[in-house]
């Protein structure tokens, strides 16, 4: 019986090798991840290479255009835009990972529980998901953050995660629902496996690619929401982020003064990170779903 | 159909209750003391005066009463349409301040959302049929939908406003004009409306185009499309059927995207100092006007709920299956 089972199911390592084969040949996936990786390394290594100078320090003459010394020029206060930019990238990735991670975790717990258990639990969780889905996320975050006196990146990520999970929970639930009646799940149930282990060992691995793609979309969404919050003036009270740079630039009339080097890089970086993630996501879809492969 | 609407209305009613409860809870259960904060912000130095203020605010919020009474009276004032007095524009009621701003936000959002939806669907359906178009529309769509709303607004304001000087970059109308129903004023209003509209429209457009393109490709692989093709139906006819089927998830998508679209409109208004709800929120935050902020929150929630319900109605009209009492596609 077990021998027959292992024969019908392909070797996991072979599956992985096949996915890798298509992954490295997928232009969208490679380009997307390359862009994200370059920006991530800039955010991780940049602050180390630039020394310990705090990003909001006044280091030079105000309103300098980009030059060899100040790559992205300086602000109206004489802060170095490039220093702010690399520190801001770090914050952006942190918020994305934290918000996206927490949202993915909640979505998985809710989705697995509702999809696998069904019944009354499913009804209750689906209702909860639908209710939170309808509430405009940013409006709730506005109220919460406005009442928080001191705001940090961690708390911002936490609240973004707590509010942006519903659509992902619905997706996970639907996938779980279609998997739970499969033969191998029945077999696991017959062999006396507990619910938690069935979900962890039989259901989740069969939708791991799907879960990963959901996380990528949640990551991108968190980055965008965080930048909106920062822009409205509810960003972290300490430090710097790409959204805060945009807020400062518009608040101190960089537009009217023509300081384009102040507001172009942060927005371009957010667009690049989120856009590259979306494109990589399409690539991943093609890798995992043979029907979508064009080659 | 009754079941479909019953379920929908239950979700919306629950959502409203949750929103009101959140609105009530956050000032009371957040770390820190909002009353102490307000007294501190007023900058009263005399202890006696500070104490009097403290007592006034505690009484005003009813913080000395049991929690359930506070909650009940919160609902009571809300249902009477009383959102409190704005601190920023003291002593104007919050509801008056908000109602003055709502037309601007609606005038910006409704055309931008509807037109981007229609144009995006057309564009996506167009892209799905030609490889060359697909290779240009798709990347552009991804860039647009990844763009933060405020950044595109800033870029447009700088490029078309400051550098080219074609459009004004701040306000809903020129400061030299008084609101009136003259052609000059309406033209000025339109002139100020173009850039915020364009920026909202463009960011939203990308997402719809991608969604429609993917749906059409999915629909063209389905059985009915193959059957029609086998019967020798022209490709145009098959695509028309695919388009109609692909529209349904796009309508659902519109409902799901409402929150994001509202958020986009808010930050776009802030960039252009457009006198809608977004600028109001900014002013409320800068002036620590929590009544105004919470009132705006309630208005946005109500607006989104109403829009959701309208989309449900449209869905019933468009999708005959919901009318026949079969399982509606919207869960």
XYZ file of C-alpha atoms in Angstrom:
626
model
C 0.000 0.000 0.000
C 2.670 2.503 1.005
C 4.844 1.402 -1.881
C 2.026 2.001 -4.324
C 1.445 5.425 -2.812
C 5.012 6.589 -3.144
C 5.024 5.373 -6.711
C 1.965 7.353 -7.762
C 3.175 10.501 -6.098
C 6.234 12.021 -7.726
C 9.371 12.345 -5.663
C 9.307 15.750 -3.890
C 12.884 16.427 -4.898
C 12.053 15.833 -8.555
C 9.141 18.266 -8.314
C 11.414 20.845 -6.778
C 14.046 20.330 -9.455
C 11.458 20.716 -12.166
C 10.166 23.936 -10.607
C 13.714 25.257 -10.381
C 14.295 24.331 -14.010
C 11.404 26.486 -15.104
C 12.108 29.185 -12.508
C 15.557 30.098 -13.770
C 14.230 30.202 -17.334
C 11.304 32.437 -16.514
C 12.164 36.000 -17.456
C 9.450 37.592 -15.345
C 10.421 35.710 -12.215
C 14.153 36.333 -12.602
C 13.754 40.032 -13.432
C 11.265 40.612 -10.638
C 13.329 38.942 -7.972
C 16.539 40.569 -9.257
C 15.019 44.050 -8.848
C 13.744 43.217 -5.367
C 17.098 41.707 -4.398
C 19.082 44.742 -5.554
C 16.841 47.088 -3.581
C 16.866 44.789 -0.562
C 20.666 44.674 -0.562
C 20.766 48.459 -0.937
C 18.541 48.754 2.095
C 20.481 46.184 4.112
C 24.049 47.132 3.216
C 23.633 50.822 2.376
C 23.261 52.037 5.979
C 26.295 49.940 6.980
C 28.481 51.305 4.184
C 27.390 54.900 4.744
C 28.566 54.769 8.334
C 26.610 55.519 11.451
C 25.366 58.971 10.411
C 21.663 59.225 11.313
C 19.512 59.742 8.194
C 17.947 62.997 9.392
C 21.268 64.721 10.167
C 21.968 68.075 8.475
C 25.140 67.358 6.542
C 25.448 69.811 3.673
C 24.171 72.978 2.059
C 20.389 72.864 1.430
C 18.798 72.156 -1.955
C 21.891 70.786 -3.705
C 21.108 68.898 -6.927
C 22.491 65.346 -7.307
C 26.281 65.263 -7.473
C 29.158 62.854 -6.931
C 29.214 63.731 -3.252
C 25.463 63.631 -2.682
C 24.090 61.094 -5.125
C 20.460 62.104 -4.715
C 21.133 65.732 -3.714
C 20.009 67.327 -0.473
C 16.698 68.505 1.022
C 15.683 72.057 1.898
C 17.296 71.436 5.268
C 20.570 70.046 3.921
C 19.844 66.393 4.678
C 21.374 63.860 2.309
C 18.554 62.303 0.273
C 20.517 59.151 -0.555
C 21.172 58.401 3.135
C 17.457 58.818 3.838
C 16.683 56.664 0.828
C 18.713 53.632 1.943
C 17.389 53.856 5.495
C 13.871 54.278 4.104
C 14.242 51.172 1.963
C 15.091 49.209 5.080
C 11.922 50.451 6.807
C 9.835 49.667 3.736
C 11.058 46.068 3.591
C 10.560 45.681 7.338
C 6.953 46.891 7.167
C 6.251 44.710 4.153
C 7.696 41.576 5.761
C 6.014 42.198 9.095
C 2.614 43.295 7.772
C 2.591 40.698 5.005
C 3.808 37.967 7.376
C 1.228 38.644 10.068
C -1.563 38.930 7.497
C -0.482 35.664 5.837
C -0.387 33.923 9.204
C -3.892 35.063 10.174
C -5.171 34.252 6.685
C -3.749 30.736 6.920
C -5.152 30.042 10.380
C -8.595 31.367 9.434
C -8.568 29.844 5.963
C -7.423 26.378 7.059
C -9.804 26.267 10.013
C -12.806 27.448 8.005
C -12.035 25.371 4.932
C -11.100 22.137 6.676
C -13.527 22.087 9.575
C -16.525 23.542 7.765
C -19.863 23.725 9.526
C -20.600 26.354 12.135
C -16.947 27.368 12.510
C -16.810 27.999 8.770
C -19.988 30.094 8.920
C -18.635 32.215 11.772
C -15.180 32.712 10.274
C -16.573 33.476 6.821
C -18.876 36.080 8.338
C -15.948 37.624 10.230
C -13.847 37.646 7.058
C -16.607 39.289 5.025
C -17.184 41.949 7.667
C -13.514 42.910 7.888
C -13.238 42.729 4.114
C -15.846 45.466 3.713
C -14.355 47.887 6.247
C -11.955 50.259 4.464
C -8.547 49.316 5.862
C -6.873 52.683 5.647
C -9.720 54.407 7.515
C -9.322 52.031 10.471
C -5.550 52.424 10.432
C -5.983 56.207 10.423
C -8.013 56.133 13.621
C -5.738 53.622 15.354
C -2.534 55.419 14.452
C -3.908 58.849 15.265
C -4.527 57.764 18.847
C -1.131 56.108 19.182
C 1.123 58.777 20.626
C 4.448 57.167 19.725
C 4.416 55.155 16.505
C 7.052 52.658 15.482
C 7.626 50.545 12.421
C 6.790 47.341 14.307
C 3.420 48.615 15.538
C 2.596 49.942 12.077
C 3.379 46.550 10.536
C 1.361 44.781 13.224
C -1.788 46.822 12.614
C -1.444 46.571 8.841
C -1.193 42.795 9.236
C -4.211 42.707 11.515
C -6.406 44.499 8.975
C -5.306 43.264 5.554
C -5.752 39.483 5.783
C -9.416 38.908 4.724
C -9.091 38.393 0.950
C -6.179 36.015 1.515
C -8.171 34.066 4.107
C -10.952 33.644 1.552
C -8.483 32.372 -1.027
C -6.871 29.916 1.405
C -10.287 28.717 2.513
C -11.376 28.025 -1.055
C -8.183 26.077 -1.785
C -8.444 24.061 1.432
C -12.054 23.327 0.648
C -11.136 21.773 -2.693
C -8.273 19.751 -1.201
C -10.005 18.313 1.829
C -12.103 15.805 -0.106
C -9.129 14.358 -1.989
C -8.238 10.726 -1.496
C -4.903 11.290 0.177
C -6.539 13.492 2.812
C -9.152 10.807 3.451
C -6.366 8.280 3.777
C -4.509 10.426 6.281
C -7.720 10.824 8.257
C -8.306 7.053 8.190
C -4.796 6.415 9.436
C -5.642 8.426 12.524
C -3.698 11.612 11.918
C -4.845 14.631 13.925
C -6.414 17.657 12.258
C -3.394 19.860 12.848
C -1.008 17.328 11.333
C -3.272 16.682 8.331
C -3.315 20.390 7.593
C 0.415 20.785 8.155
C 1.543 17.658 6.285
C -1.108 16.930 3.671
C -2.922 20.156 2.820
C -0.441 22.995 3.285
C 2.384 21.378 1.245
C -0.024 20.860 -1.634
C -0.729 24.571 -1.806
C 2.660 25.870 -0.726
C 3.225 27.675 -4.005
C -0.175 29.297 -3.644
C 0.580 30.354 -0.068
C 3.902 31.836 -1.108
C 2.237 33.848 -3.861
C -0.383 35.085 -1.425
C 2.370 36.246 0.905
C 4.036 38.160 -1.943
C 0.812 40.009 -2.733
C 0.227 40.763 0.967
C 3.806 42.038 1.202
C 3.256 44.449 -1.688
C -0.069 45.574 -0.269
C 1.499 46.267 3.137
C 4.205 48.403 1.549
C 1.593 50.477 -0.283
C -0.651 50.922 2.778
C 2.309 51.864 4.969
C 3.458 54.463 2.462
C -0.049 55.988 2.392
C -0.133 56.147 6.194
C 3.311 57.753 6.298
C 2.227 60.235 3.681
C -0.851 61.320 5.650
C 1.439 62.033 8.585
C 0.833 58.908 10.648
C 4.142 57.259 9.929
C 6.796 56.246 12.443
C 7.546 59.121 14.812
C 11.253 58.259 14.783
C 13.484 57.424 11.851
C 12.730 57.614 8.161
C 10.743 55.711 5.555
C 10.079 56.185 1.866
C 6.552 57.398 2.607
C 7.835 59.889 5.159
C 10.299 61.227 2.581
C 7.406 61.848 0.178
C 5.447 63.529 2.964
C 8.356 65.803 3.890
C 9.006 66.643 0.258
C 5.421 67.773 -0.378
C 5.080 69.452 3.018
C 8.202 71.570 2.504
C 7.205 72.491 -1.103
C 9.796 70.462 -2.966
C 7.316 70.618 -5.865
C 7.244 74.389 -6.117
C 11.016 74.653 -5.560
C 11.683 72.046 -8.263
C 13.618 69.666 -5.964
C 12.658 66.632 -8.047
C 15.507 64.563 -6.582
C 13.735 64.665 -3.243
C 10.401 63.129 -4.277
C 11.261 61.031 -7.346
C 13.538 58.372 -5.731
C 11.309 57.283 -2.818
C 8.201 56.864 -4.985
C 10.193 55.149 -7.730
C 11.610 52.721 -5.170
C 8.159 51.832 -3.802
C 6.857 51.337 -7.344
C 9.895 49.215 -8.220
C 9.606 46.981 -5.147
C 5.853 46.418 -5.451
C 5.830 46.190 -9.238
C 8.749 43.745 -9.290
C 6.968 41.599 -6.709
C 3.795 41.542 -8.815
C 5.729 40.604 -11.960
C 7.680 37.922 -10.083
C 4.333 36.635 -8.843
C 3.110 36.200 -12.432
C 6.354 34.372 -13.168
C 5.858 32.098 -10.164
C 2.357 31.355 -11.369
C 3.758 30.225 -14.712
C 6.390 28.084 -13.002
C 3.945 26.259 -10.770
C 1.055 26.086 -13.206
C 2.097 24.183 -16.368
C -0.979 25.404 -18.251
C 0.307 28.989 -18.183
C 3.767 28.207 -19.501
C 4.340 29.764 -22.902
C 7.575 27.930 -23.729
C -32.605 36.269 -4.322
C -34.088 37.128 -0.957
C -31.478 34.890 0.655
C -28.749 36.606 -1.353
C -29.802 40.042 -0.183
C -30.518 38.864 3.335
C -26.978 37.617 3.684
C -25.524 40.741 2.174
C -27.516 43.038 4.413
C -26.559 41.001 7.471
C -22.876 41.403 6.596
C -23.314 45.138 6.066
C -25.244 45.579 9.313
C -22.581 43.655 11.224
C -19.874 45.682 9.531
C -21.564 48.893 10.599
C -21.808 47.669 14.189
C -18.144 46.627 14.167
C -17.102 49.990 12.718
C -19.084 51.927 15.334
C -17.694 49.728 18.096
C -14.127 50.195 16.864
C -14.758 53.908 16.698
C -16.003 53.863 20.272
C -13.332 51.546 21.621
C -10.125 53.006 20.243
C -10.085 56.252 22.246
C -11.014 54.343 25.397
C -8.741 51.337 25.213
C -5.674 52.686 23.479
C -2.597 53.034 25.671
C -2.465 56.552 27.044
C -5.146 58.899 28.274
C -6.831 60.975 25.553
C -8.191 63.465 28.088
C -4.751 64.014 29.604
C -3.420 64.460 26.091
C -6.017 67.076 25.211
C -5.421 68.990 28.430
C -1.688 68.894 27.837
C -2.129 70.119 24.264
C -4.236 73.032 25.404
C -1.147 74.204 27.268
C -2.875 75.210 30.478
C -0.264 75.816 33.162
C -2.427 76.502 36.210
C -3.244 73.252 38.031
C -6.748 74.463 38.913
C -7.561 75.306 35.294
C -6.145 72.004 34.093
C -8.259 70.172 36.651
C -11.386 72.012 35.513
C -10.644 71.173 31.908
C -10.039 67.581 32.805
C -13.403 67.396 34.576
C -15.085 69.073 31.591
C -13.684 66.598 29.069
C -14.323 63.574 31.289
C -17.926 64.684 31.613
C -18.185 65.449 27.904
C -17.053 61.975 26.916
C -19.016 60.492 29.819
C -15.906 58.664 30.936
C -17.101 58.603 34.551
C -20.092 56.398 33.742
C -20.098 52.588 33.445
C -18.852 51.274 30.115
C -22.159 49.935 28.808
C -23.822 53.284 29.411
C -21.044 55.018 27.522
C -21.521 52.588 24.663
C -25.295 53.021 24.592
C -25.114 56.794 24.634
C -22.482 56.680 21.887
C -24.990 54.874 19.661
C -27.708 57.289 20.704
C -25.820 60.401 19.644
C -24.636 58.711 16.472
C -28.148 57.731 15.378
C -29.284 61.313 15.938
C -26.639 62.302 13.379
C -24.596 64.063 16.067
C -20.866 63.581 15.455
C -19.761 66.242 17.922
C -18.191 69.643 17.454
C -15.068 70.151 15.393
C -12.130 71.445 17.423
C -10.298 72.698 14.370
C -13.257 74.775 13.099
C -14.805 75.386 16.508
C -17.801 75.620 16.925
C -18.955 74.081 13.608
C -20.565 70.643 14.017
C -18.483 67.835 12.557
C -21.320 66.721 10.273
C -21.493 70.183 8.647
C -17.736 70.225 8.069
C -17.855 66.781 6.497
C -20.912 67.450 4.326
C -19.116 70.475 2.894
C -16.179 68.261 1.828
C -18.090 65.203 0.589
C -19.150 66.646 -2.823
C -15.514 67.245 -3.787
C -14.480 63.712 -2.893
C -17.448 62.223 -4.750
C -16.870 64.418 -7.794
C -13.310 63.136 -7.884
C -13.872 59.498 -7.020
C -17.030 58.486 -8.849
C -15.891 59.474 -12.364
C -12.339 58.242 -11.763
C -13.463 54.851 -10.464
C -16.165 54.256 -13.080
C -14.167 55.501 -16.065
C -11.028 53.614 -15.056
C -13.109 50.468 -14.632
C -14.699 50.793 -18.077
C -11.496 51.837 -19.833
C -9.408 49.243 -17.991
C -11.771 46.447 -18.989
C -11.703 47.555 -22.634
C -7.927 47.802 -22.579
C -7.505 44.413 -20.918
C -9.864 42.705 -23.356
C -7.996 44.336 -26.206
C -4.629 43.232 -24.848
C -5.748 39.627 -24.475
C -6.097 39.182 -28.194
C -2.821 40.533 -29.580
C 0.584 39.441 -28.430
C 2.243 42.776 -29.232
C -0.379 44.708 -27.289
C -0.198 42.218 -24.473
C 3.532 42.732 -24.123
C 3.086 46.497 -23.732
C -0.171 46.725 -21.789
C 0.760 44.111 -19.214
C 4.055 45.602 -17.934
C 2.549 49.096 -18.012
C -0.434 47.790 -16.055
C 1.802 46.283 -13.396
C 3.817 49.474 -13.041
C 0.644 51.566 -12.728
C -1.001 49.342 -10.146
C 2.236 49.213 -8.116
C 2.511 53.008 -8.093
C 1.564 54.645 -4.811
C -1.367 56.987 -5.527
C 0.336 59.977 -3.959
C 3.515 59.506 -5.929
C 1.818 59.581 -9.317
C -0.127 62.614 -8.066
C 3.123 64.334 -7.060
C 4.765 63.504 -10.400
C 1.754 64.782 -12.384
C 1.532 67.925 -10.266
C 5.203 68.590 -10.827
C 5.325 67.705 -14.526
C 2.023 69.102 -15.819
C 1.488 71.660 -13.062
C 4.753 73.243 -11.951
C 7.023 72.621 -14.955
C 4.549 72.826 -17.850
C 2.201 75.181 -16.025
C -0.922 73.756 -17.689
C -2.862 73.006 -14.556
C -3.088 74.470 -11.057
C -1.617 72.190 -8.385
C -3.506 73.245 -5.262
C -7.081 73.766 -4.120
C -10.518 72.975 -5.524
C -10.850 76.419 -7.179
C -8.828 79.614 -7.427
C -8.590 81.521 -4.180
C -9.589 84.727 -5.945
C -13.008 83.295 -6.853
C -16.122 82.886 -4.748
C -18.146 79.693 -5.236
C -21.021 80.553 -7.561
C -22.930 79.041 -10.445
C -21.228 81.034 -13.187
C -19.482 79.585 -16.229
C -16.184 81.085 -15.132
C -16.276 79.439 -11.746
C -17.349 76.055 -13.131
C -14.540 76.181 -15.676
C -12.091 76.981 -12.889
C -13.481 74.092 -10.850
C -12.975 71.756 -13.794
C -9.463 73.065 -14.344
C -8.519 72.188 -10.749
C -10.248 68.815 -11.022
C -8.300 67.476 -14.021
C -4.990 66.540 -12.389
C -6.317 64.764 -9.276
C -8.806 62.934 -11.483
C -6.140 61.904 -13.967
C -3.836 60.574 -11.287
C -6.578 58.511 -9.616
C -7.772 57.275 -12.997
C -4.341 56.137 -14.170
C -3.367 54.173 -11.061
C -6.718 52.366 -10.953
C -6.629 51.691 -14.711
C -3.653 49.317 -14.522
C -5.283 46.918 -12.083
C -8.517 46.631 -14.094
C -6.646 46.040 -17.352
C -4.589 43.209 -15.843
C -7.628 41.627 -14.199
C -9.653 41.715 -17.412
C -6.794 40.374 -19.529
C -6.300 37.405 -17.208
C -10.034 36.695 -17.006
C -10.482 36.777 -20.802
C -7.599 34.345 -21.315
C -9.135 32.088 -18.672
C -12.576 32.300 -20.258
C -11.246 31.599 -23.746
C -9.931 28.251 -22.457
C -13.302 27.201 -21.113
C -15.586 24.585 -22.623
C -18.183 26.928 -24.086
C -15.461 28.833 -25.949
C -14.039 25.607 -27.413
C -17.552 24.477 -28.312
C -18.317 27.724 -30.094
C -15.010 27.517 -31.923
C -15.769 23.934 -32.947
C -19.113 25.098 -34.331
C -17.211 27.548 -36.464
C -18.272 30.724 -34.705
C -16.190 33.781 -35.565
C -13.513 34.707 -33.020
C -15.208 38.045 -32.423
C -18.380 36.387 -31.206
C -16.474 34.072 -28.862
C -14.576 37.023 -27.451
C -17.810 38.890 -26.870
C -19.148 35.995 -24.800
C -15.850 35.726 -22.952
C -15.956 39.450 -22.208
C -19.446 39.251 -20.741
C -18.468 36.365 -18.491
C -15.225 38.029 -17.482
C -17.123 41.159 -16.434
C -18.728 39.405 -13.462
C -15.524 38.877 -11.441
C -14.521 42.421 -12.362
C -17.714 43.719 -10.728
C -16.861 41.727 -7.610
C -13.353 43.133 -7.877
C -14.783 46.646 -7.884
C -16.464 45.958 -4.547
C -13.264 44.469 -3.123
C -11.147 47.391 -4.324
C -13.363 50.114 -2.832
C -11.239 50.443 0.299
C -8.052 50.826 -1.728
C -9.732 53.332 -4.047
C -10.944 55.431 -1.119
C -7.440 55.385 0.346
C -6.064 56.447 -3.038
C -8.540 59.317 -3.288
C -7.640 60.515 0.220
C -3.896 60.749 -0.411
C -4.411 62.213 -3.889
C -6.535 64.980 -2.382
C -3.797 65.684 0.133
C -1.218 66.122 -2.643
C -3.417 68.641 -4.448
C -4.882 70.219 -1.275
C -8.211 69.333 -2.874
C -10.935 70.348 -0.385
C -12.422 66.863 0.073
C -12.336 64.313 2.874
C -8.611 63.608 2.435
C -7.586 67.167 3.173
C -10.077 67.168 6.026
C -8.372 64.125 7.551
C -4.984 65.789 7.226
C -6.295 68.924 8.976
C -7.923 66.795 11.670
C -4.655 64.975 12.351
C -2.575 68.145 12.334
C -4.973 69.870 14.714
C -5.567 66.798 16.898
C -9.273 67.105 16.091
C -10.358 63.584 17.029
C -14.084 64.279 16.688
C -13.572 65.303 13.090
C -11.325 62.304 12.420
C -13.800 59.840 13.878
C -16.718 61.489 12.090
C -14.867 61.194 8.791
C -14.182 57.544 9.525
C -17.907 56.893 10.048
C -18.745 58.716 6.820
C -16.230 56.707 4.840
C -17.537 53.434 6.268
C -21.131 54.374 5.464
C -20.109 55.446 1.971
C -18.302 52.178 1.316
C -21.259 50.161 2.614
C -23.694 52.030 0.365
C -21.383 51.554 -2.616
C -21.131 47.852 -1.839
C -24.887 47.568 -1.778
C -25.207 49.391 -5.110
C -22.684 46.961 -6.607
C -24.749 44.057 -5.259
C -27.834 45.484 -6.979
C -25.920 45.846 -10.227
C -24.691 42.285 -9.879
C -28.227 40.983 -9.615
C -29.177 42.873 -12.753
C -26.135 41.635 -14.669
C -25.997 38.023 -13.500
C -29.288 36.178 -14.034
C -28.132 33.250 -11.875
C -28.508 35.320 -8.688
C -32.068 36.157 -9.684
C -32.964 32.544 -10.333
C -31.965 31.777 -6.751
C -29.017 29.707 -7.789
C -25.764 30.088 -5.926
C -24.541 33.644 -6.388
C -20.959 33.897 -7.413
C -20.287 36.486 -4.734
C -19.774 34.613 -1.486
